[in-house]
Tab-separated table of C-alpha atoms and ligand atoms in Angstrom:
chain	number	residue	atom	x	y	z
A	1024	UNK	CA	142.222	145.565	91.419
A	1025	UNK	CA	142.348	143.077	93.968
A	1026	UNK	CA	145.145	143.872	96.607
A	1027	UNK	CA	146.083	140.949	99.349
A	1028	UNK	CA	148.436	142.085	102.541
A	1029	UNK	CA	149.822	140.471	105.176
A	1030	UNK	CA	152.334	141.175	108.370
A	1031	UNK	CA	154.714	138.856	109.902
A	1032	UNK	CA	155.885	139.820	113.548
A	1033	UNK	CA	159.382	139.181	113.582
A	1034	UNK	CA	160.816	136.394	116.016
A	1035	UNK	CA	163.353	134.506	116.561
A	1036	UNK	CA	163.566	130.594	116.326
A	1037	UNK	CA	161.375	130.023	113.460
A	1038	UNK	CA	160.591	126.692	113.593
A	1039	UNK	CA	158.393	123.992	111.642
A	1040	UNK	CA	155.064	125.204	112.498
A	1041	UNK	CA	155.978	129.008	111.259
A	1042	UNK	CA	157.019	127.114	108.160
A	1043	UNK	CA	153.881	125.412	107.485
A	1044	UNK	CA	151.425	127.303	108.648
A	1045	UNK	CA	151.902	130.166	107.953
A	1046	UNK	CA	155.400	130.446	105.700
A	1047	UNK	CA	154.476	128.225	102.703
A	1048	UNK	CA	150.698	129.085	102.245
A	1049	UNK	CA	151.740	132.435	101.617
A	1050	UNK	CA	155.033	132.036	99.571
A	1051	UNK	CA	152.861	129.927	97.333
A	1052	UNK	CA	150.003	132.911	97.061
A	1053	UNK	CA	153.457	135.127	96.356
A	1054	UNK	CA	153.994	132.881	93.230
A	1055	UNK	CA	150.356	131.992	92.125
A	1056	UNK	CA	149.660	135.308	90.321
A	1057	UNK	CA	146.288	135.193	91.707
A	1058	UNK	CA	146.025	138.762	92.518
A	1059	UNK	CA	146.633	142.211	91.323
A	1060	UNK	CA	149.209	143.258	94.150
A	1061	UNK	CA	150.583	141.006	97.648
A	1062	UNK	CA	151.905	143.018	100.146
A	1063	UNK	CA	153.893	141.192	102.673
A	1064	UNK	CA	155.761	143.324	105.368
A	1065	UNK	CA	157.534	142.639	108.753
A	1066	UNK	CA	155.863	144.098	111.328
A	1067	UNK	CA	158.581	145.497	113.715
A	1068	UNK	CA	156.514	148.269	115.169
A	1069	UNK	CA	154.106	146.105	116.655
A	1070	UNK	CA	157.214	144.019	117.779
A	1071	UNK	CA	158.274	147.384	119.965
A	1072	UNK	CA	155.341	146.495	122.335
A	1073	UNK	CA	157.666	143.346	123.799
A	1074	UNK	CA	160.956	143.819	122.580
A	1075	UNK	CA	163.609	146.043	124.531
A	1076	UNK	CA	166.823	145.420	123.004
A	1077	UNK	CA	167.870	146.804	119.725
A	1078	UNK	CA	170.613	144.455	118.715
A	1079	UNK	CA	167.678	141.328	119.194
A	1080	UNK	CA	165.491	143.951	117.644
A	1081	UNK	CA	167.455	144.231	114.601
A	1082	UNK	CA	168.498	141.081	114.476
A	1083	UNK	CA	164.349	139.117	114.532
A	1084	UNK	CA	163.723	141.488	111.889
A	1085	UNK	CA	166.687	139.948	109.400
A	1086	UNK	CA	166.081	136.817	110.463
A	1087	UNK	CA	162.585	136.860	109.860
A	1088	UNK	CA	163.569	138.827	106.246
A	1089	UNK	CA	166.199	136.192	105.179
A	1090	UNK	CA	163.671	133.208	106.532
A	1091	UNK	CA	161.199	134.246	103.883
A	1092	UNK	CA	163.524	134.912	101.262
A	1093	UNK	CA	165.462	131.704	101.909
A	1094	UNK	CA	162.158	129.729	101.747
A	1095	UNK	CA	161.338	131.279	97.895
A	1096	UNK	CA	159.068	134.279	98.634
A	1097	UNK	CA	159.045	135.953	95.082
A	1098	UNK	CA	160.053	139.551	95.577
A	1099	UNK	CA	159.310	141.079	92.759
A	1100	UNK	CA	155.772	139.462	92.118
A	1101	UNK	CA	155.176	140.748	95.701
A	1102	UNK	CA	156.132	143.666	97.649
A	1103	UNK	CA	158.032	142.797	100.630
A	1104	UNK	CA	158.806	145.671	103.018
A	1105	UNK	CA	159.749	146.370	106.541
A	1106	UNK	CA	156.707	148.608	108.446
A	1107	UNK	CA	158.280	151.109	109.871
A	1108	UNK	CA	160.384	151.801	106.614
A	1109	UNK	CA	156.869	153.585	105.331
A	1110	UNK	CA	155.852	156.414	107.858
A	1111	UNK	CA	152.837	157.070	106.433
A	1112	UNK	CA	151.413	154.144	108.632
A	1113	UNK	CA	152.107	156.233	112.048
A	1114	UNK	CA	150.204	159.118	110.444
A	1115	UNK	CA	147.536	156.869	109.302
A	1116	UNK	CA	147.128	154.874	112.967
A	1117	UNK	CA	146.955	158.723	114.456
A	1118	UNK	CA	144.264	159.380	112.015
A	1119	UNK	CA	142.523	156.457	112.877
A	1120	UNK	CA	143.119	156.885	116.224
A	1121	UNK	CA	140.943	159.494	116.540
A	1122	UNK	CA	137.933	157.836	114.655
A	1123	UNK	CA	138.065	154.912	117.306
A	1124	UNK	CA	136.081	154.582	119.764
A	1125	UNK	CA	138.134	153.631	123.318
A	1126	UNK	CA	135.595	151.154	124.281
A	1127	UNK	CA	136.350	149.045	121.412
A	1128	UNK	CA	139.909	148.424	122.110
A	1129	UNK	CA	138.952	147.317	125.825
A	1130	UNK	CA	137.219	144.909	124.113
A	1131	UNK	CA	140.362	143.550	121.705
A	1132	UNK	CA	141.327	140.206	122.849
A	1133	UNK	CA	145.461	140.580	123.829
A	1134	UNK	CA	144.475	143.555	126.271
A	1135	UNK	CA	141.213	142.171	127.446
A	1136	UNK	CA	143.307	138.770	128.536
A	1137	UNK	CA	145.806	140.850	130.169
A	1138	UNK	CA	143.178	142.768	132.220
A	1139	UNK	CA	141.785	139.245	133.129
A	1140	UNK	CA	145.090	137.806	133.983
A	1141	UNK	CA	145.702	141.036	136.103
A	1142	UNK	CA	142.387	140.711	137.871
A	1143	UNK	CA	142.932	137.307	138.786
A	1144	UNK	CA	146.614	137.957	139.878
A	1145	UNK	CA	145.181	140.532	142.290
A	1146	UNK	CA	146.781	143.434	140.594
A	1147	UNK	CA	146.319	146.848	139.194
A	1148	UNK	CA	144.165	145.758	136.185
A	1149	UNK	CA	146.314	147.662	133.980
A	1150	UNK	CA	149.808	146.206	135.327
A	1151	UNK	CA	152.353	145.386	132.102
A	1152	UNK	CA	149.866	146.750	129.594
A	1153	UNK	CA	151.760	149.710	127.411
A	1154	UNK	CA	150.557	152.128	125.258
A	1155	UNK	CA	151.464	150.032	122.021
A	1156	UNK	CA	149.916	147.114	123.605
A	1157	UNK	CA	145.837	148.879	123.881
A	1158	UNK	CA	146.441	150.260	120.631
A	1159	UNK	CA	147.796	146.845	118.620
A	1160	UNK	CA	144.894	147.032	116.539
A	1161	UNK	CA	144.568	150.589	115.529
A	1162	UNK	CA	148.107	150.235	113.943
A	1163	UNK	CA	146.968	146.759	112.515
A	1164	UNK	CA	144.286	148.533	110.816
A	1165	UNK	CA	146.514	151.519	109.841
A	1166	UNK	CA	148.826	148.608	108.241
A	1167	UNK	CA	146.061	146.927	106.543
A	1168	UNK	CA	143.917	150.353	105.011
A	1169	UNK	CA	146.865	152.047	104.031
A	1170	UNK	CA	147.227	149.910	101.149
A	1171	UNK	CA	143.801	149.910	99.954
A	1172	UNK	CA	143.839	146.142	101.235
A	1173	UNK	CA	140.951	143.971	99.741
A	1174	UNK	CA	141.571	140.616	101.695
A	1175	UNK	CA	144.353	139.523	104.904
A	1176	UNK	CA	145.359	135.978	105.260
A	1177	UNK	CA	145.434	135.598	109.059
A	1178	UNK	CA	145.191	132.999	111.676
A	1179	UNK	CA	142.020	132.505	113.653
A	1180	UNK	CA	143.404	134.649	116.396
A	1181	UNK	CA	143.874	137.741	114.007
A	1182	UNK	CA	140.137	138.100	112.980
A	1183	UNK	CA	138.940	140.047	115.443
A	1184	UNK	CA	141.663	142.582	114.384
A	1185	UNK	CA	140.298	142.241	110.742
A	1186	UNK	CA	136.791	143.007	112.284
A	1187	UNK	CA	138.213	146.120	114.035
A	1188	UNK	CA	140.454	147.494	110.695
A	1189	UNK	CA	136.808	146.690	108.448
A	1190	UNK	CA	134.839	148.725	111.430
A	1191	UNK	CA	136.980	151.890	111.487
A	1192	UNK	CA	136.975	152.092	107.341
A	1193	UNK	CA	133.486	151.390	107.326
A	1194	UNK	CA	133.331	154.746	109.948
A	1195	UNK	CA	135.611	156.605	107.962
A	1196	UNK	CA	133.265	155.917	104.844
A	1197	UNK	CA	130.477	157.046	106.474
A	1198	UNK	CA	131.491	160.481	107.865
A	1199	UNK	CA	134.266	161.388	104.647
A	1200	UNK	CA	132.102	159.703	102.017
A	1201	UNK	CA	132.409	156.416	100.884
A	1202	UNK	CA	135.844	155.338	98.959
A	1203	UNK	CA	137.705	157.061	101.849
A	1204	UNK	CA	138.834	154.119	102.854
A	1205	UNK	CA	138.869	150.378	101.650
A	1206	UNK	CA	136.913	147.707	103.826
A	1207	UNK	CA	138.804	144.581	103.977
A	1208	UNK	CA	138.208	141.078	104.598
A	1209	UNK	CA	139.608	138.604	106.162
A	1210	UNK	CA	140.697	134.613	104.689
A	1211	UNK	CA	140.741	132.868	107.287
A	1212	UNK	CA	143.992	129.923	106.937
A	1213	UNK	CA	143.080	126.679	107.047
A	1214	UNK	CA	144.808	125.434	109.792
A	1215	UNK	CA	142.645	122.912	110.928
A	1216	UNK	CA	145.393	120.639	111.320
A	1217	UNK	CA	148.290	121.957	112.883
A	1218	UNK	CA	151.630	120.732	112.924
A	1219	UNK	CA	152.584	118.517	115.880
A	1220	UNK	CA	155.660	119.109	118.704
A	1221	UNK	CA	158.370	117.169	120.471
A	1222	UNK	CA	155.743	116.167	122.730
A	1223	UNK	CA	152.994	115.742	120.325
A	1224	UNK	CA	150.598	118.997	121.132
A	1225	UNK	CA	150.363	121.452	118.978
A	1226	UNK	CA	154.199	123.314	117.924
A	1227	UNK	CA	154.572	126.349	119.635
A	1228	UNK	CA	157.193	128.337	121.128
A	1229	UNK	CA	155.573	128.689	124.658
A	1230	UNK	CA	155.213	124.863	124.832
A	1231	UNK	CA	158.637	124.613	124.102
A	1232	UNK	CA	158.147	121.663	121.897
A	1233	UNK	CA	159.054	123.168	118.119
A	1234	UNK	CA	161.646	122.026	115.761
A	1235	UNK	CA	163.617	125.266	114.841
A	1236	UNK	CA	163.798	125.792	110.846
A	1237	UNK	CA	167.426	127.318	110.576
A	1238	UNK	CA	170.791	125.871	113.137
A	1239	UNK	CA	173.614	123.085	111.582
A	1240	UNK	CA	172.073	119.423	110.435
A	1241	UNK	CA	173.675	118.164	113.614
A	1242	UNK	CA	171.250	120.470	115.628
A	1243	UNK	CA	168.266	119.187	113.766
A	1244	UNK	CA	169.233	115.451	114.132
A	1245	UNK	CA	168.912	116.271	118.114
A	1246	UNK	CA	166.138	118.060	117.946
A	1247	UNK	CA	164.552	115.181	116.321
A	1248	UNK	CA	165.942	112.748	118.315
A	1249	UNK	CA	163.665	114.563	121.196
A	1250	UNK	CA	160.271	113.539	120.216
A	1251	UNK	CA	158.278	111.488	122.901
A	1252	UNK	CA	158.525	107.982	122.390
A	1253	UNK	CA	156.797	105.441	124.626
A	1254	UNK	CA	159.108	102.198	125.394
A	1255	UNK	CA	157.659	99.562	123.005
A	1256	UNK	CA	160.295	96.946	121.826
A	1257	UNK	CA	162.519	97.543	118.858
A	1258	UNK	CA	160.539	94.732	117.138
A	1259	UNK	CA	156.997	95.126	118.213
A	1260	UNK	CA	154.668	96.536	115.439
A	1261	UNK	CA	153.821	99.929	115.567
A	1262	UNK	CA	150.427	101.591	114.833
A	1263	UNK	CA	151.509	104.491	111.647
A	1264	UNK	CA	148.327	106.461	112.545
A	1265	UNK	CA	149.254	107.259	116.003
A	1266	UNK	CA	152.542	108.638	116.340
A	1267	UNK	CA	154.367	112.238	116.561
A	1268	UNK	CA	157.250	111.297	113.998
A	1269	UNK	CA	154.824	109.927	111.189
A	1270	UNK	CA	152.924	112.558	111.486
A	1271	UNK	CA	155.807	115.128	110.886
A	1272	UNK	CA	157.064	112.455	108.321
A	1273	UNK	CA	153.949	112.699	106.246
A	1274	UNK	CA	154.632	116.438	105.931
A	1275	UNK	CA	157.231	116.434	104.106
A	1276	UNK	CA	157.717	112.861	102.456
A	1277	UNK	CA	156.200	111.499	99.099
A	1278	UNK	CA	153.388	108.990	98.794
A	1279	UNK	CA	155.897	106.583	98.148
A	1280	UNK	CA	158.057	107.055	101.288
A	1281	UNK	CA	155.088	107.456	103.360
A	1282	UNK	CA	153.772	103.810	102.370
A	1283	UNK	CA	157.678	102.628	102.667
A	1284	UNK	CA	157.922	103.470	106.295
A	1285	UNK	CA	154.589	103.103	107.397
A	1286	UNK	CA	154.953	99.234	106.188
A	1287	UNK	CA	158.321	98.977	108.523
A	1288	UNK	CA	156.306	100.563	111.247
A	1289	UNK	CA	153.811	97.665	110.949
A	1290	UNK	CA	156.753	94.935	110.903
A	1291	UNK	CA	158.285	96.696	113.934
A	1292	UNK	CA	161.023	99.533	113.490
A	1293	UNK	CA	163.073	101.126	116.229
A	1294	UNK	CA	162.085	104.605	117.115
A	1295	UNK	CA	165.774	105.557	116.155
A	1296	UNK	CA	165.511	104.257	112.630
A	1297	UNK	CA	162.229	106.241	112.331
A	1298	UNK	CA	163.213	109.528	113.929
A	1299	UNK	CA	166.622	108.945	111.681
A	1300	UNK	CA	164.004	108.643	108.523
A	1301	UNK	CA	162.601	111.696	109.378
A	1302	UNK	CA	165.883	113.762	109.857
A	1303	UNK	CA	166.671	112.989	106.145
A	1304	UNK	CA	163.352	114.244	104.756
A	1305	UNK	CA	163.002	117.305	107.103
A	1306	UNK	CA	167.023	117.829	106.099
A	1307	UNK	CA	166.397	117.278	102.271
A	1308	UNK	CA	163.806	119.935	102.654
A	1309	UNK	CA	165.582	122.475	104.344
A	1310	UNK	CA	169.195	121.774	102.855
A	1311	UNK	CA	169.378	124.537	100.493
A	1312	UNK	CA	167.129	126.877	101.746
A	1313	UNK	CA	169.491	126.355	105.104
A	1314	UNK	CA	172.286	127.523	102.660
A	1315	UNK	CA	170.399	130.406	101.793
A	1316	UNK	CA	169.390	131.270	104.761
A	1317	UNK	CA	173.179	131.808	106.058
A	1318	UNK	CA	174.702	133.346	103.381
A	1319	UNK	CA	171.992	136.012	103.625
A	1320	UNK	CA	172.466	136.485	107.611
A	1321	UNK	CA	175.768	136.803	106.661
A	1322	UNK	CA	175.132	139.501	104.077
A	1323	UNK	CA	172.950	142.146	105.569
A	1324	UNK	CA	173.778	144.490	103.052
A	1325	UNK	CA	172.106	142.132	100.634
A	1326	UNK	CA	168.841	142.024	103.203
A	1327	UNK	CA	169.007	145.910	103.512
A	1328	UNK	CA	168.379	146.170	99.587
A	1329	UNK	CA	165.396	143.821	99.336
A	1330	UNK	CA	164.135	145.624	102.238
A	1331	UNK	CA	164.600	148.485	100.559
A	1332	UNK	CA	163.414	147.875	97.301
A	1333	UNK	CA	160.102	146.293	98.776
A	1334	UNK	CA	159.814	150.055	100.780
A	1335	UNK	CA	160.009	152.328	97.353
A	1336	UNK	CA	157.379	150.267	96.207
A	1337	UNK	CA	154.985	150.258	99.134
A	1338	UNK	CA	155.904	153.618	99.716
A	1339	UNK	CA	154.108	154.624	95.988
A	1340	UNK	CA	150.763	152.801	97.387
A	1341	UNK	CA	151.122	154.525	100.988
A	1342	UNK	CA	151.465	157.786	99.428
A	1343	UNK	CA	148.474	157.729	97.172
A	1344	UNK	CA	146.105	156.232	100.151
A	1345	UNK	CA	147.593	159.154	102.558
A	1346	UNK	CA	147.006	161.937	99.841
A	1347	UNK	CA	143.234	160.974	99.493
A	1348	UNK	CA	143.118	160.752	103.323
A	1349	UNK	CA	144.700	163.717	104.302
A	1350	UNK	CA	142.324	165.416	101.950
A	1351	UNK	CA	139.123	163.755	102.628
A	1352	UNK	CA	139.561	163.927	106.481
A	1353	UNK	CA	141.402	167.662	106.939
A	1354	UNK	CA	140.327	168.891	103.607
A	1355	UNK	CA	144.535	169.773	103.300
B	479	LIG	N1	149.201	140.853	114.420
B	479	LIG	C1	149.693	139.938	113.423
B	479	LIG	C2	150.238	138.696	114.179
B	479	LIG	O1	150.497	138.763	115.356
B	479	LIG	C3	150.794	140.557	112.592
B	479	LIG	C4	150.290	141.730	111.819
B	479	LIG	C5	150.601	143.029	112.037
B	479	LIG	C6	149.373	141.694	110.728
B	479	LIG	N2	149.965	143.836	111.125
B	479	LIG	C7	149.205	143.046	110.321
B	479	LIG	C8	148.683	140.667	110.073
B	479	LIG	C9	148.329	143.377	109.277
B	479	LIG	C10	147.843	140.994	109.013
B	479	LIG	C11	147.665	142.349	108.629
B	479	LIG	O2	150.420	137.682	113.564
């Protein structure tokens, strides 16, 4: 039985490099069949450790719901769920809490920066760090083990939680006997490449440079028409290998459009006519899922039953894991 699992953190203003880094890869595991069970779940607990209104609240955790939906995720092949829907994890993190040393989560990365930062800033070393915050990984490992979670698709920045989750199991094995709890592992995405901004560095919300996924065609076509330029003539050539809008273009255009434009760049093009080409593939891509995408936001009944439906089925796998737990830990 091979089980995969992943958690989104709900935001708003998903934008281009959600979609391909992180979005697709795993909509396309969701439909590959490649496993035995994929567990994908938005993480709104750990999204209490920021957020402090419940209306926003609420709202990233539809958006981020009707984003993946919108985009194809398979729901039935997969198990999509909302965390805090299954309360099993909060028993399991206080479990787990206990069986962690403190020392290791002073060494986690998010609160050891923010001790840093603090230090620097001249501050209490502990200023703006919560509760939630130290803890992060304690319920990211109570997320992952309840499941009985073989392997976690994560960014580079999440191994080190990985390491943490695979630590404490490994722990629990040794003092409740092993097949108390299943070590996990983590794939590591291959994100070598990442998707270029407005102002070609990487896209990312605090750069402010990202191309949101969802807003009218008309916002898009601005958005677009953003991206740095320098102020070579309309009819100079232009070098295909060394500019922000091919490099989105290539994204999301066939072979054959890529060679199209990348000849015009060569004979000279305008950087409207090229920012224009890229609208239309970006806006082919998106069109329907756009559609989608609205008519869900608009329907949150709709989102509450795939939310739902994703929970009574997680909830079957939480319960199991908690019952051999509970029994193997407190002997109840
Ligand atoms: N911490 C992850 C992130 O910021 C989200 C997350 C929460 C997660 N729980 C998880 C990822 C469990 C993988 C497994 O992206």
């Amino acid at each position: 039985m091979k089980t995969v699992l992943t958690g989104i953190k709900p935001t708003g203003d998903i934008h281009l490099g959600n979609l391909l880094g992180a979005i697709k890869p795993a909509i396309e595991m969701s439909r590959s069949g490649d496993f035995d069970r994929a567990l994908y779940f938005v993480a709104d607990a750990h999204a209490l450790t920021s957020v402090r209104d419940p209306e926003i609240f609420k709202n990233y955790v539809y958006e981020t719901t009707a984003t993946w939906v919108a985009l194809g995720l398979d729901t039935e092949k997969s198990i999509f769920f909302k965390q805090s829907d299954i309360k099993e994890v909060f028993e399991l993190t206080w479990i787990l809490n206990c069986m962690t040393p403190k020392g290791d989560l002073n060494r986690a990365h998010s609160y050891k920066d923010r001790v840093q930062k603090n230090q620097q800033e001249g501050r209490d070393l502990d200023h703006g760090v919560n509760m939630g915050l130290f803890d992060y990984p304690v319920l990211m490992s109570s997320d992952i083990l309840l499941y009985d979670t073989n392997e976690v698709p994560v960014g580079k920045d999440q191994v080190q939680h990985i390491e943490i989750a695979r630590s404490i199991a490994g722990r629990c094995n040794e003092y409740f006997g092993e097949g108390t709890l299943v070590e996990p592992q983590e794939v590591i995405q291959k994100n070598g490449s990442y998707v270029v901004g407005l102002d070609g560095r990487k896209m990312s919300k605090s750069y402010g440079n990202v191309i949101p996924l969802w807003g009218t065609e008309k916002k898009l076509r601005k958005t677009i028409n953003k991206i740095a330029t320098d102020s070579t003539p309309e009819e100079a050539p232009k070098d295909p290998d060394n500019c922000t809008i091919m490099e989105l273009y290539r994204l999301f255009a066939t072979a054959d459009q890529i060679n199209a434009l990348e000849k015009r760049y060569r004979e000279g093009i305008g950087w409207g006519y090229a920012k224009l080409e890229l609208f239309e593939v970006v806006n082919e891509y998106l069109k329907e899922p756009r559609e989608r995408f609205n008519s869900l936001m608009n329907n949150k009944d709709e989102l509450d039953k795939i939310l739902n439906h994703g929970a009574q089925r997680a909830s079957e796998i939480a319960e199991a894991t908690m019952k051999r737990v509970r029994s193997r830990i407190t002997g109840f």
